[in-house]
Amino acid sequence: MMTKTIWSKAALFMLLAGPALAGPCRDLSFEDTSFTVCEAQAGDDLRLWLNDASGALIGTPERLQATLAPGEHLAFAMNAGMYHADRAPVGLFVENGQERHGIVTSEGPGNFGMLPNGVFCVGKAFAVIESHRYVETPPACRFATQSGPMLVIEGALHPRFLPDSDSLNIRNGVGVAPDGQTAYFAISNVPVTFHQFARLFRDALGTPDALFLDGSISRLIAPDLGRADLGVPMGPIIGVVTHD
């Protein structure tokens, strides 16, 4: 079992060391609740990370920054989906066009197995795709991560979400604009229900399809906001890299 690691002040310094440009993240109030939303545009350098070139888990801001080349800077990053105790992804994980872990379509315990679940795909455009549809017609994804449950499915909230649920957690997820040109990565800054989190994507961000990425352990790294959330090492990480 991994011991708990608190990210150091050095991590925050390294993350803030890039050029002082307007960043992609903003705080947003929806239904009197605080969220942070980061945007990626088709053509941005959006990547998924798990292990470094030596095969060691990345997991922390310091190690993530260390994987970047000179002149590259992290615009933002967050959890990219659920993982096992060893930080291996639970579902599909595609990195630089290579499938590192296969897709899982069976119902199961926990949030991941609350079907329908789905895949976030980074290709020429962005897409959130229900997992069985992904298997039927696999798209060309340079990067892809599977998680669950789906939050919004063709404009409808997941049928198992309850508006009066008492299940409250910090949550992060991703939704895609109708034209596939913008992906919205959101994290709640206070515990919220699945129902409210899904409504954020449908009603505030206008995404017809959105995917839950993770829950209580969710973290955001957003240098433009001076933010590098504390926590244990992550499994899969997703984020945008900028270039000098």
C-alpha atoms as a PDB file:
ATOM      1  CA  MET A   1       0.000   0.000   0.000  1.00  0.00           C
ATOM      2  CA  MET A   2       1.276   3.465  -0.831  1.00  0.00           C
ATOM      3  CA  THR A   3       1.901   5.815   2.057  1.00  0.00           C
ATOM      4  CA  LYS A   4       0.150   9.171   1.980  1.00  0.00           C
ATOM      5  CA  THR A   5       2.188  11.871   0.270  1.00  0.00           C
ATOM      6  CA  ILE A   6       1.453  15.566   0.690  1.00  0.00           C
ATOM      7  CA  TRP A   7       2.509  17.628  -2.313  1.00  0.00           C
ATOM      8  CA  SER A   8       5.239  20.058  -1.335  1.00  0.00           C
ATOM      9  CA  LYS A   9       5.604  23.823  -1.776  1.00  0.00           C
ATOM     10  CA  ALA A  10       8.278  22.993  -4.339  1.00  0.00           C
ATOM     11  CA  ALA A  11       5.563  21.398  -6.498  1.00  0.00           C
ATOM     12  CA  LEU A  12       3.553  24.595  -6.530  1.00  0.00           C
ATOM     13  CA  PHE A  13       6.651  26.657  -7.344  1.00  0.00           C
ATOM     14  CA  MET A  14       7.502  24.400 -10.278  1.00  0.00           C
ATOM     15  CA  LEU A  15       3.965  24.510 -11.599  1.00  0.00           C
ATOM     16  CA  LEU A  16       3.877  28.290 -11.440  1.00  0.00           C
ATOM     17  CA  ALA A  17       7.238  28.689 -13.118  1.00  0.00           C
ATOM     18  CA  GLY A  18       5.783  29.013 -16.639  1.00  0.00           C
ATOM     19  CA  PRO A  19       5.057  32.267 -18.463  1.00  0.00           C
ATOM     20  CA  ALA A  20       2.412  34.567 -16.985  1.00  0.00           C
ATOM     21  CA  LEU A  21      -0.337  34.038 -19.549  1.00  0.00           C
ATOM     22  CA  ALA A  22      -4.089  33.989 -19.095  1.00  0.00           C
ATOM     23  CA  GLY A  23      -4.967  30.423 -18.246  1.00  0.00           C
ATOM     24  CA  PRO A  24      -7.812  28.114 -19.296  1.00  0.00           C
ATOM     25  CA  CYS A  25      -9.418  27.727 -15.850  1.00  0.00           C
ATOM     26  CA  ARG A  26     -12.055  29.816 -14.119  1.00  0.00           C
ATOM     27  CA  ASP A  27     -14.199  29.611 -11.013  1.00  0.00           C
ATOM     28  CA  LEU A  28     -17.912  29.352 -11.659  1.00  0.00           C
ATOM     29  CA  SER A  29     -20.977  29.532  -9.426  1.00  0.00           C
ATOM     30  CA  PHE A  30     -23.863  27.251 -10.402  1.00  0.00           C
ATOM     31  CA  GLU A  31     -26.949  27.026  -8.226  1.00  0.00           C
ATOM     32  CA  ASP A  32     -25.029  28.882  -5.495  1.00  0.00           C
ATOM     33  CA  THR A  33     -22.355  26.178  -5.523  1.00  0.00           C
ATOM     34  CA  SER A  34     -18.670  26.708  -6.359  1.00  0.00           C
ATOM     35  CA  PHE A  35     -17.027  24.832  -9.221  1.00  0.00           C
ATOM     36  CA  THR A  36     -13.819  25.305 -11.204  1.00  0.00           C
ATOM     37  CA  VAL A  37     -13.961  24.725 -14.960  1.00  0.00           C
ATOM     38  CA  CYS A  38     -10.975  24.372 -17.310  1.00  0.00           C
ATOM     39  CA  GLU A  39     -11.396  24.428 -21.092  1.00  0.00           C
ATOM     40  CA  ALA A  40      -9.428  22.647 -23.804  1.00  0.00           C
ATOM     41  CA  GLN A  41      -9.847  23.378 -27.495  1.00  0.00           C
ATOM     42  CA  ALA A  42      -9.414  20.884 -30.330  1.00  0.00           C
ATOM     43  CA  GLY A  43      -5.795  21.200 -31.407  1.00  0.00           C
ATOM     44  CA  ASP A  44      -4.527  21.941 -27.891  1.00  0.00           C
ATOM     45  CA  ASP A  45      -1.782  19.681 -26.570  1.00  0.00           C
ATOM     46  CA  LEU A  46      -4.094  17.622 -24.352  1.00  0.00           C
ATOM     47  CA  ARG A  47      -2.409  14.544 -22.905  1.00  0.00           C
ATOM     48  CA  LEU A  48      -2.976  11.585 -20.614  1.00  0.00           C
ATOM     49  CA  TRP A  49      -0.258  10.439 -18.239  1.00  0.00           C
ATOM     50  CA  LEU A  50       0.244   7.410 -16.005  1.00  0.00           C
ATOM     51  CA  ASN A  51       3.905   6.332 -15.896  1.00  0.00           C
ATOM     52  CA  ASP A  52       7.117   8.091 -16.865  1.00  0.00           C
ATOM     53  CA  ALA A  53       9.656   6.838 -19.406  1.00  0.00           C
ATOM     54  CA  SER A  54      11.198   4.511 -16.811  1.00  0.00           C
ATOM     55  CA  GLY A  55       7.827   2.941 -16.009  1.00  0.00           C
ATOM     56  CA  ALA A  56       7.492   4.645 -12.620  1.00  0.00           C
ATOM     57  CA  LEU A  57       4.158   6.118 -11.568  1.00  0.00           C
ATOM     58  CA  ILE A  58       3.947   9.877 -12.163  1.00  0.00           C
ATOM     59  CA  GLY A  59       1.215  10.612  -9.633  1.00  0.00           C
ATOM     60  CA  THR A  60       2.294  14.049  -8.296  1.00  0.00           C
ATOM     61  CA  PRO A  61       2.772  17.582  -9.670  1.00  0.00           C
ATOM     62  CA  GLU A  62       6.546  17.419  -9.208  1.00  0.00           C
ATOM     63  CA  ARG A  63       6.874  14.218 -11.242  1.00  0.00           C
ATOM     64  CA  LEU A  64       4.394  15.438 -13.845  1.00  0.00           C
ATOM     65  CA  GLN A  65       6.326  18.659 -14.369  1.00  0.00           C
ATOM     66  CA  ALA A  66       9.534  16.617 -14.644  1.00  0.00           C
ATOM     67  CA  THR A  67       8.135  14.700 -17.641  1.00  0.00           C
ATOM     68  CA  LEU A  68       7.738  17.892 -19.676  1.00  0.00           C
ATOM     69  CA  ALA A  69      10.340  19.026 -22.178  1.00  0.00           C
ATOM     70  CA  PRO A  70      12.108  22.405 -21.960  1.00  0.00           C
ATOM     71  CA  GLY A  71       9.693  25.148 -23.020  1.00  0.00           C
ATOM     72  CA  GLU A  72       6.628  23.098 -22.062  1.00  0.00           C
ATOM     73  CA  HIS A  73       4.365  24.189 -19.204  1.00  0.00           C
ATOM     74  CA  LEU A  74       1.355  22.646 -17.555  1.00  0.00           C
ATOM     75  CA  ALA A  75      -1.812  24.695 -18.135  1.00  0.00           C
ATOM     76  CA  PHE A  76      -3.917  22.435 -15.915  1.00  0.00           C
ATOM     77  CA  ALA A  77      -4.317  18.799 -14.911  1.00  0.00           C
ATOM     78  CA  MET A  78      -6.706  16.633 -12.904  1.00  0.00           C
ATOM     79  CA  ASN A  79      -7.629  13.012 -12.242  1.00  0.00           C
ATOM     80  CA  ALA A  80      -8.415  11.216 -15.498  1.00  0.00           C
ATOM     81  CA  GLY A  81     -10.494   8.291 -14.253  1.00  0.00           C
ATOM     82  CA  MET A  82     -10.708   5.579 -11.640  1.00  0.00           C
ATOM     83  CA  TYR A  83      -7.815   3.340 -10.711  1.00  0.00           C
ATOM     84  CA  HIS A  84      -6.920   0.319  -8.617  1.00  0.00           C
ATOM     85  CA  ALA A  85      -4.841   0.378  -5.416  1.00  0.00           C
ATOM     86  CA  ASP A  86      -1.666   0.080  -7.527  1.00  0.00           C
ATOM     87  CA  ARG A  87      -2.837   3.141  -9.554  1.00  0.00           C
ATOM     88  CA  ALA A  88      -3.488   1.071 -12.694  1.00  0.00           C
ATOM     89  CA  PRO A  89      -6.572   2.272 -14.604  1.00  0.00           C
ATOM     90  CA  VAL A  90      -9.820   0.364 -14.063  1.00  0.00           C
ATOM     91  CA  GLY A  91     -10.961   0.724 -17.670  1.00  0.00           C
ATOM     92  CA  LEU A  92      -9.760   1.711 -21.123  1.00  0.00           C
ATOM     93  CA  PHE A  93      -6.576   3.753 -21.228  1.00  0.00           C
ATOM     94  CA  VAL A  94      -5.054   4.864 -24.537  1.00  0.00           C
ATOM     95  CA  GLU A  95      -1.809   6.846 -24.513  1.00  0.00           C
ATOM     96  CA  ASN A  96      -0.267   8.242 -27.695  1.00  0.00           C
ATOM     97  CA  GLY A  97      -2.400   5.879 -29.749  1.00  0.00           C
ATOM     98  CA  GLN A  98      -1.363   2.779 -27.776  1.00  0.00           C
ATOM     99  CA  GLU A  99      -3.954   0.880 -25.737  1.00  0.00           C
ATOM    100  CA  ARG A 100      -2.455   0.331 -22.293  1.00  0.00           C
ATOM    101  CA  HIS A 101      -5.574  -1.172 -20.714  1.00  0.00           C
ATOM    102  CA  GLY A 102      -8.667  -2.647 -22.352  1.00  0.00           C
ATOM    103  CA  ILE A 103     -12.243  -1.453 -22.133  1.00  0.00           C
ATOM    104  CA  VAL A 104     -14.657  -2.877 -19.532  1.00  0.00           C
ATOM    105  CA  THR A 105     -18.348  -3.048 -20.501  1.00  0.00           C
ATOM    106  CA  SER A 106     -19.822  -5.266 -17.781  1.00  0.00           C
ATOM    107  CA  GLU A 107     -21.903  -3.940 -14.921  1.00  0.00           C
ATOM    108  CA  GLY A 108     -20.125  -3.992 -11.584  1.00  0.00           C
ATOM    109  CA  PRO A 109     -19.831  -2.463  -8.145  1.00  0.00           C
ATOM    110  CA  GLY A 110     -19.127   1.175  -7.445  1.00  0.00           C
ATOM    111  CA  ASN A 111     -19.492   4.213  -9.638  1.00  0.00           C
ATOM    112  CA  PHE A 112     -17.495   2.772 -12.530  1.00  0.00           C
ATOM    113  CA  GLY A 113     -19.920  -0.133 -12.869  1.00  0.00           C
ATOM    114  CA  MET A 114     -23.062   2.057 -12.745  1.00  0.00           C
ATOM    115  CA  LEU A 115     -23.942   1.610 -16.399  1.00  0.00           C
ATOM    116  CA  PRO A 116     -23.949   3.358 -18.721  1.00  0.00           C
ATOM    117  CA  ASN A 117     -20.350   4.375 -18.316  1.00  0.00           C
ATOM    118  CA  GLY A 118     -18.233   5.896 -21.048  1.00  0.00           C
ATOM    119  CA  VAL A 119     -15.012   6.931 -22.708  1.00  0.00           C
ATOM    120  CA  PHE A 120     -13.506  10.361 -23.233  1.00  0.00           C
ATOM    121  CA  CYS A 121     -11.704  10.314 -26.591  1.00  0.00           C
ATOM    122  CA  VAL A 122      -9.139  12.803 -27.874  1.00  0.00           C
ATOM    123  CA  GLY A 123      -8.830  12.643 -31.649  1.00  0.00           C
ATOM    124  CA  LYS A 124      -9.187  15.331 -34.288  1.00  0.00           C
ATOM    125  CA  ALA A 125     -12.042  16.494 -32.067  1.00  0.00           C
ATOM    126  CA  PHE A 126     -13.255  15.515 -28.603  1.00  0.00           C
ATOM    127  CA  ALA A 127     -15.999  13.011 -27.785  1.00  0.00           C
ATOM    128  CA  VAL A 128     -17.641  11.394 -24.794  1.00  0.00           C
ATOM    129  CA  ILE A 129     -18.899   7.997 -25.971  1.00  0.00           C
ATOM    130  CA  GLU A 130     -20.966   5.376 -24.140  1.00  0.00           C
ATOM    131  CA  SER A 131     -18.750   2.297 -23.673  1.00  0.00           C
ATOM    132  CA  HIS A 132     -20.823  -0.185 -25.721  1.00  0.00           C
ATOM    133  CA  ARG A 133     -21.009   2.306 -28.594  1.00  0.00           C
ATOM    134  CA  TYR A 134     -17.237   2.692 -28.373  1.00  0.00           C
ATOM    135  CA  VAL A 135     -16.806  -1.088 -28.766  1.00  0.00           C
ATOM    136  CA  GLU A 136     -19.253  -1.251 -31.689  1.00  0.00           C
ATOM    137  CA  THR A 137     -17.532   1.519 -33.639  1.00  0.00           C
ATOM    138  CA  PRO A 138     -14.090   2.243 -32.181  1.00  0.00           C
ATOM    139  CA  PRO A 139     -13.008   5.787 -33.055  1.00  0.00           C
ATOM    140  CA  ALA A 140      -9.443   6.871 -33.706  1.00  0.00           C
ATOM    141  CA  CYS A 141      -8.306   8.185 -30.321  1.00  0.00           C
ATOM    142  CA  ARG A 142      -4.848   9.545 -29.711  1.00  0.00           C
ATOM    143  CA  PHE A 143      -5.695   9.519 -26.010  1.00  0.00           C
ATOM    144  CA  ALA A 144      -8.692   7.914 -24.292  1.00  0.00           C
ATOM    145  CA  THR A 145      -9.824   7.185 -20.758  1.00  0.00           C
ATOM    146  CA  GLN A 146     -12.820   5.219 -19.535  1.00  0.00           C
ATOM    147  CA  SER A 147     -14.721   5.998 -16.366  1.00  0.00           C
ATOM    148  CA  GLY A 148     -18.231   5.981 -15.038  1.00  0.00           C
ATOM    149  CA  PRO A 149     -20.952   6.662 -14.708  1.00  0.00           C
ATOM    150  CA  MET A 150     -21.922   8.839 -17.627  1.00  0.00           C
ATOM    151  CA  LEU A 151     -23.262  12.117 -16.269  1.00  0.00           C
ATOM    152  CA  VAL A 152     -25.177  13.303 -19.326  1.00  0.00           C
ATOM    153  CA  ILE A 153     -26.241  11.023 -22.195  1.00  0.00           C
ATOM    154  CA  GLU A 154     -27.524  12.754 -25.341  1.00  0.00           C
ATOM    155  CA  GLY A 155     -28.881  15.587 -23.223  1.00  0.00           C
ATOM    156  CA  ALA A 156     -30.450  13.401 -20.512  1.00  0.00           C
ATOM    157  CA  LEU A 157     -29.114  12.888 -17.005  1.00  0.00           C
ATOM    158  CA  HIS A 158     -28.077   9.379 -15.982  1.00  0.00           C
ATOM    159  CA  PRO A 159     -31.340   7.606 -15.035  1.00  0.00           C
ATOM    160  CA  ARG A 160     -30.069   6.516 -11.620  1.00  0.00           C
ATOM    161  CA  PHE A 161     -29.268  10.018 -10.359  1.00  0.00           C
ATOM    162  CA  LEU A 162     -31.632  11.302  -7.664  1.00  0.00           C
ATOM    163  CA  PRO A 163     -32.206  15.032  -7.171  1.00  0.00           C
ATOM    164  CA  ASP A 164     -32.652  14.546  -3.406  1.00  0.00           C
ATOM    165  CA  SER A 165     -29.717  12.159  -2.930  1.00  0.00           C
ATOM    166  CA  ASP A 166     -27.703  12.510   0.276  1.00  0.00           C
ATOM    167  CA  SER A 167     -24.516  11.178  -1.380  1.00  0.00           C
ATOM    168  CA  LEU A 168     -22.242  14.239  -1.393  1.00  0.00           C
ATOM    169  CA  ASN A 169     -18.635  14.243  -2.621  1.00  0.00           C
ATOM    170  CA  ILE A 170     -16.051  16.378  -4.328  1.00  0.00           C
ATOM    171  CA  ARG A 171     -16.406  15.289  -7.964  1.00  0.00           C
ATOM    172  CA  ASN A 172     -14.596  15.898 -11.251  1.00  0.00           C
ATOM    173  CA  GLY A 173     -15.610  15.129 -14.807  1.00  0.00           C
ATOM    174  CA  VAL A 174     -15.495  16.107 -18.463  1.00  0.00           C
ATOM    175  CA  GLY A 175     -18.106  17.174 -20.989  1.00  0.00           C
ATOM    176  CA  VAL A 176     -17.843  17.987 -24.686  1.00  0.00           C
ATOM    177  CA  ALA A 177     -19.528  20.784 -26.646  1.00  0.00           C
ATOM    178  CA  PRO A 178     -21.967  19.724 -29.407  1.00  0.00           C
ATOM    179  CA  ASP A 179     -19.429  20.478 -32.152  1.00  0.00           C
ATOM    180  CA  GLY A 180     -16.683  18.457 -30.451  1.00  0.00           C
ATOM    181  CA  GLN A 181     -14.314  21.422 -30.494  1.00  0.00           C
ATOM    182  CA  THR A 182     -14.302  22.229 -26.756  1.00  0.00           C
ATOM    183  CA  ALA A 183     -13.899  19.955 -23.748  1.00  0.00           C
ATOM    184  CA  TYR A 184     -14.887  21.233 -20.316  1.00  0.00           C
ATOM    185  CA  PHE A 185     -13.121  19.753 -17.301  1.00  0.00           C
ATOM    186  CA  ALA A 186     -14.918  20.590 -14.066  1.00  0.00           C
ATOM    187  CA  ILE A 187     -14.338  19.933 -10.387  1.00  0.00           C
ATOM    188  CA  SER A 188     -16.666  20.829  -7.541  1.00  0.00           C
ATOM    189  CA  ASN A 189     -15.078  22.910  -4.807  1.00  0.00           C
ATOM    190  CA  VAL A 190     -17.533  21.567  -2.235  1.00  0.00           C
ATOM    191  CA  PRO A 191     -19.257  18.176  -1.988  1.00  0.00           C
ATOM    192  CA  VAL A 192     -22.163  17.809  -4.445  1.00  0.00           C
ATOM    193  CA  THR A 193     -24.567  15.121  -5.618  1.00  0.00           C
ATOM    194  CA  PHE A 194     -24.260  13.354  -8.950  1.00  0.00           C
ATOM    195  CA  HIS A 195     -27.520  15.015 -10.011  1.00  0.00           C
ATOM    196  CA  GLN A 196     -26.238  18.549  -9.437  1.00  0.00           C
ATOM    197  CA  PHE A 197     -22.863  17.774 -10.991  1.00  0.00           C
ATOM    198  CA  ALA A 198     -24.566  16.407 -14.104  1.00  0.00           C
ATOM    199  CA  ARG A 199     -26.819  19.483 -14.294  1.00  0.00           C
ATOM    200  CA  LEU A 200     -23.701  21.672 -14.272  1.00  0.00           C
ATOM    201  CA  PHE A 201     -22.571  20.052 -17.518  1.00  0.00           C
ATOM    202  CA  ARG A 202     -25.992  19.998 -19.162  1.00  0.00           C
ATOM    203  CA  ASP A 203     -27.448  23.302 -18.014  1.00  0.00           C
ATOM    204  CA  ALA A 204     -24.463  25.588 -17.369  1.00  0.00           C
ATOM    205  CA  LEU A 205     -21.866  24.259 -19.815  1.00  0.00           C
ATOM    206  CA  GLY A 206     -24.259  23.034 -22.521  1.00  0.00           C
ATOM    207  CA  THR A 207     -22.651  19.632 -23.062  1.00  0.00           C
ATOM    208  CA  PRO A 208     -24.982  16.915 -24.423  1.00  0.00           C
ATOM    209  CA  ASP A 209     -22.602  14.198 -23.211  1.00  0.00           C
ATOM    210  CA  ALA A 210     -20.488  14.246 -20.060  1.00  0.00           C
ATOM    211  CA  LEU A 211     -18.515  11.701 -18.054  1.00  0.00           C
ATOM    212  CA  PHE A 212     -17.729  11.390 -14.360  1.00  0.00           C
ATOM    213  CA  LEU A 213     -13.995  10.955 -13.811  1.00  0.00           C
ATOM    214  CA  ASP A 214     -13.518  10.558 -10.061  1.00  0.00           C
ATOM    215  CA  GLY A 215     -14.837  11.416  -6.645  1.00  0.00           C
ATOM    216  CA  SER A 216     -13.607  12.142  -3.147  1.00  0.00           C
ATOM    217  CA  ILE A 217      -9.895  11.987  -4.057  1.00  0.00           C
ATOM    218  CA  SER A 218     -10.262  14.352  -7.041  1.00  0.00           C
ATOM    219  CA  ARG A 219      -7.508  16.951  -7.441  1.00  0.00           C
ATOM    220  CA  LEU A 220      -6.923  19.976  -9.661  1.00  0.00           C
ATOM    221  CA  ILE A 221      -3.620  21.535 -10.655  1.00  0.00           C
ATOM    222  CA  ALA A 222      -4.248  24.996 -12.139  1.00  0.00           C
ATOM    223  CA  PRO A 223      -1.183  27.262 -12.099  1.00  0.00           C
ATOM    224  CA  ASP A 224      -3.093  30.309 -13.371  1.00  0.00           C
ATOM    225  CA  LEU A 225      -5.308  30.059 -10.287  1.00  0.00           C
ATOM    226  CA  GLY A 226      -2.338  29.370  -7.990  1.00  0.00           C
ATOM    227  CA  ARG A 227      -3.880  25.996  -7.258  1.00  0.00           C
ATOM    228  CA  ALA A 228      -2.225  22.618  -6.654  1.00  0.00           C
ATOM    229  CA  ASP A 229      -4.581  20.560  -4.500  1.00  0.00           C
ATOM    230  CA  LEU A 230      -3.070  18.420  -1.777  1.00  0.00           C
ATOM    231  CA  GLY A 231      -3.523  14.668  -1.832  1.00  0.00           C
ATOM    232  CA  VAL A 232      -2.129  11.208  -2.316  1.00  0.00           C
ATOM    233  CA  PRO A 233      -0.484  10.250  -5.644  1.00  0.00           C
ATOM    234  CA  MET A 234      -2.988   9.921  -8.505  1.00  0.00           C
ATOM    235  CA  GLY A 235      -3.377   7.215 -11.113  1.00  0.00           C
ATOM    236  CA  PRO A 236      -4.270   8.420 -14.642  1.00  0.00           C
ATOM    237  CA  ILE A 237      -3.907  12.190 -15.095  1.00  0.00           C
ATOM    238  CA  ILE A 238      -5.243  14.385 -17.891  1.00  0.00           C
ATOM    239  CA  GLY A 239      -4.167  17.909 -18.726  1.00  0.00           C
ATOM    240  CA  VAL A 240      -3.125  20.511 -21.253  1.00  0.00           C
ATOM    241  CA  VAL A 241       0.470  21.494 -22.003  1.00  0.00           C
ATOM    242  CA  THR A 242       1.408  24.893 -23.416  1.00  0.00           C
ATOM    243  CA  HIS A 243       4.578  25.757 -25.324  1.00  0.00           C
ATOM    244  CA  ASP A 244       6.878  28.801 -25.319  1.00  0.00           C
END
